[in-house]
């Protein structure tokens, strides 16, 4: 399976990758995107099985990426790993078809809990 990690912070992408490996998902192909537009383009081109996205990114926010993918008929499993979490953000994410919402800081145990049902 293929997982796309979208975050404008290179360090945070590395932390997400490391945590995925610690949670036992390191054998999946991991793709990175450094901003929202790149996340949209790579999701369309690479057809990942899962997108893990930050909320605030340049060019397109994570929620804009999700909404544009859904508008284009793309039903990829998509969710957020972000430092911000307001009730409005969670509601917008769920209404747009987000599969999960993980708040930083996160643990390998939390990743396993959320991603095991999605990735098997």
Short mmCIF file of N, CA and C in Angstrom, two decimals, residues 11-64:
data_model
loop_
_atom_site.label_atom_id
_atom_site.label_comp_id
_atom_site.label_asym_id
_atom_site.label_seq_id
_atom_site.Cartn_x
_atom_site.Cartn_y
_atom_site.Cartn_z
N UNK A 11 10.68 18.50 8.76
CA UNK A 11 10.91 17.80 10.03
C UNK A 11 9.65 17.05 10.46
N UNK A 12 8.50 17.68 10.35
CA UNK A 12 7.26 17.01 10.74
C UNK A 12 6.97 15.82 9.83
N UNK A 13 7.26 15.93 8.53
CA UNK A 13 7.08 14.78 7.64
C UNK A 13 7.97 13.62 8.10
N UNK A 14 9.20 13.95 8.49
CA UNK A 14 10.13 12.91 8.97
C UNK A 14 9.60 12.27 10.26
N UNK A 15 9.03 13.07 11.15
CA UNK A 15 8.47 12.56 12.41
C UNK A 15 7.29 11.63 12.11
N UNK A 16 6.43 12.02 11.17
CA UNK A 16 5.29 11.18 10.81
C UNK A 16 5.78 9.86 10.22
N UNK A 17 6.78 9.92 9.33
CA UNK A 17 7.35 8.70 8.74
C UNK A 17 7.93 7.80 9.84
N UNK A 18 8.70 8.38 10.74
CA UNK A 18 9.30 7.60 11.83
C UNK A 18 8.21 6.96 12.70
N UNK A 19 7.17 7.71 13.01
CA UNK A 19 6.09 7.19 13.85
C UNK A 19 5.32 6.09 13.12
N UNK A 20 5.12 6.24 11.82
CA UNK A 20 4.48 5.17 11.04
C UNK A 20 5.30 3.89 11.13
N UNK A 21 6.63 4.02 11.01
CA UNK A 21 7.51 2.86 11.11
C UNK A 21 7.42 2.23 12.51
N UNK A 22 7.44 3.07 13.55
CA UNK A 22 7.35 2.57 14.93
C UNK A 22 6.02 1.86 15.18
N UNK A 23 4.98 2.30 14.48
CA UNK A 23 3.65 1.69 14.65
C UNK A 23 3.48 0.44 13.79
N UNK A 24 4.53 0.10 13.02
CA UNK A 24 4.48 -1.13 12.24
C UNK A 24 4.03 -0.96 10.80
N UNK A 25 4.01 0.27 10.30
CA UNK A 25 3.56 0.52 8.93
C UNK A 25 4.70 0.92 8.00
N UNK A 26 5.93 0.60 8.38
CA UNK A 26 7.11 0.99 7.61
C UNK A 26 7.29 0.24 6.30
N UNK A 27 6.55 -0.86 6.12
CA UNK A 27 6.70 -1.62 4.88
C UNK A 27 5.85 -1.06 3.74
N UNK A 28 5.04 -0.05 4.03
CA UNK A 28 4.25 0.60 2.99
C UNK A 28 5.11 1.61 2.24
N UNK A 29 4.79 1.87 0.98
CA UNK A 29 5.50 2.90 0.20
C UNK A 29 5.07 4.26 0.74
N UNK A 30 6.04 5.10 1.09
CA UNK A 30 5.75 6.41 1.66
C UNK A 30 6.15 7.51 0.69
N UNK A 31 5.21 8.39 0.39
CA UNK A 31 5.42 9.52 -0.53
C UNK A 31 5.24 10.79 0.29
N UNK A 32 6.02 11.83 -0.03
CA UNK A 32 5.89 13.08 0.70
C UNK A 32 5.47 14.22 -0.21
N UNK A 33 4.72 15.17 0.36
CA UNK A 33 4.34 16.39 -0.34
C UNK A 33 4.59 17.56 0.62
N UNK A 34 5.19 18.63 0.08
CA UNK A 34 5.62 19.76 0.91
C UNK A 34 4.61 20.90 0.99
N UNK A 35 3.51 20.81 0.25
CA UNK A 35 2.45 21.82 0.34
C UNK A 35 1.15 21.23 -0.19
N UNK A 36 0.08 21.98 -0.06
CA UNK A 36 -1.23 21.48 -0.45
C UNK A 36 -1.37 21.18 -1.93
N UNK A 37 -0.83 22.04 -2.77
CA UNK A 37 -0.94 21.79 -4.21
C UNK A 37 -0.19 20.52 -4.60
N UNK A 38 1.00 20.33 -4.03
CA UNK A 38 1.77 19.12 -4.30
C UNK A 38 1.02 17.89 -3.78
N UNK A 39 0.36 18.02 -2.64
CA UNK A 39 -0.42 16.91 -2.09
C UNK A 39 -1.56 16.54 -3.04
N UNK A 40 -2.25 17.54 -3.57
CA UNK A 40 -3.34 17.28 -4.51
C UNK A 40 -2.80 16.61 -5.78
N UNK A 41 -1.73 17.18 -6.33
CA UNK A 41 -1.15 16.66 -7.58
C UNK A 41 -0.64 15.23 -7.41
N UNK A 42 0.08 14.97 -6.31
CA UNK A 42 0.64 13.63 -6.08
C UNK A 42 -0.46 12.61 -5.77
N UNK A 43 -1.51 13.05 -5.07
CA UNK A 43 -2.62 12.13 -4.79
C UNK A 43 -3.29 11.73 -6.10
N UNK A 44 -3.47 12.70 -6.99
CA UNK A 44 -4.09 12.41 -8.28
C UNK A 44 -3.19 11.50 -9.13
N UNK A 45 -1.90 11.79 -9.16
CA UNK A 45 -0.97 11.05 -10.02
C UNK A 45 -0.58 9.68 -9.43
N UNK A 46 -0.31 9.63 -8.14
CA UNK A 46 0.25 8.42 -7.51
C UNK A 46 -0.81 7.46 -6.97
N UNK A 47 -2.05 7.93 -6.81
CA UNK A 47 -3.15 7.11 -6.30
C UNK A 47 -2.80 6.38 -4.99
N UNK A 48 -2.41 7.12 -3.94
CA UNK A 48 -2.10 6.45 -2.67
C UNK A 48 -3.36 5.83 -2.06
N UNK A 49 -3.15 4.91 -1.12
CA UNK A 49 -4.26 4.28 -0.42
C UNK A 49 -4.70 5.12 0.78
N UNK A 50 -3.81 6.01 1.23
CA UNK A 50 -4.07 6.83 2.40
C UNK A 50 -3.30 8.14 2.26
N UNK A 51 -3.96 9.25 2.65
CA UNK A 51 -3.30 10.57 2.71
C UNK A 51 -3.37 11.04 4.15
N UNK A 52 -2.19 11.38 4.70
CA UNK A 52 -2.07 11.96 6.05
C UNK A 52 -1.63 13.40 5.83
N UNK A 53 -2.49 14.35 6.16
CA UNK A 53 -2.24 15.74 5.82
C UNK A 53 -2.23 16.67 7.03
N UNK A 54 -1.36 17.67 6.95
CA UNK A 54 -1.42 18.79 7.88
C UNK A 54 -2.63 19.63 7.49
N UNK A 55 -3.10 20.48 8.36
CA UNK A 55 -4.23 21.36 8.06
C UNK A 55 -3.75 22.63 7.37
N UNK A 56 -2.76 23.30 7.97
CA UNK A 56 -2.27 24.58 7.43
C UNK A 56 -1.03 24.35 6.59
N UNK A 57 -1.16 24.61 5.28
CA UNK A 57 -0.04 24.49 4.35
C UNK A 57 -0.16 25.58 3.30
N UNK A 58 0.96 25.93 2.66
CA UNK A 58 0.91 26.92 1.57
C UNK A 58 0.17 26.36 0.34
N UNK A 59 -0.28 27.26 -0.50
CA UNK A 59 -0.92 27.01 -1.80
C UNK A 59 -2.33 26.44 -1.66
N UNK A 60 -2.51 25.36 -0.94
CA UNK A 60 -3.83 24.83 -0.59
C UNK A 60 -3.74 24.32 0.85
N UNK A 61 -4.75 24.59 1.65
CA UNK A 61 -4.76 24.01 3.00
C UNK A 61 -5.15 22.54 2.88
N UNK A 62 -4.96 21.81 3.94
CA UNK A 62 -5.34 20.40 3.93
C UNK A 62 -6.81 20.19 3.63
N UNK A 63 -7.67 21.02 4.23
CA UNK A 63 -9.11 20.87 4.00
C UNK A 63 -9.46 21.20 2.55
N UNK A 64 -8.75 22.17 1.95
CA UNK A 64 -8.98 22.48 0.54
C UNK A 64 -8.55 21.32 -0.36
#
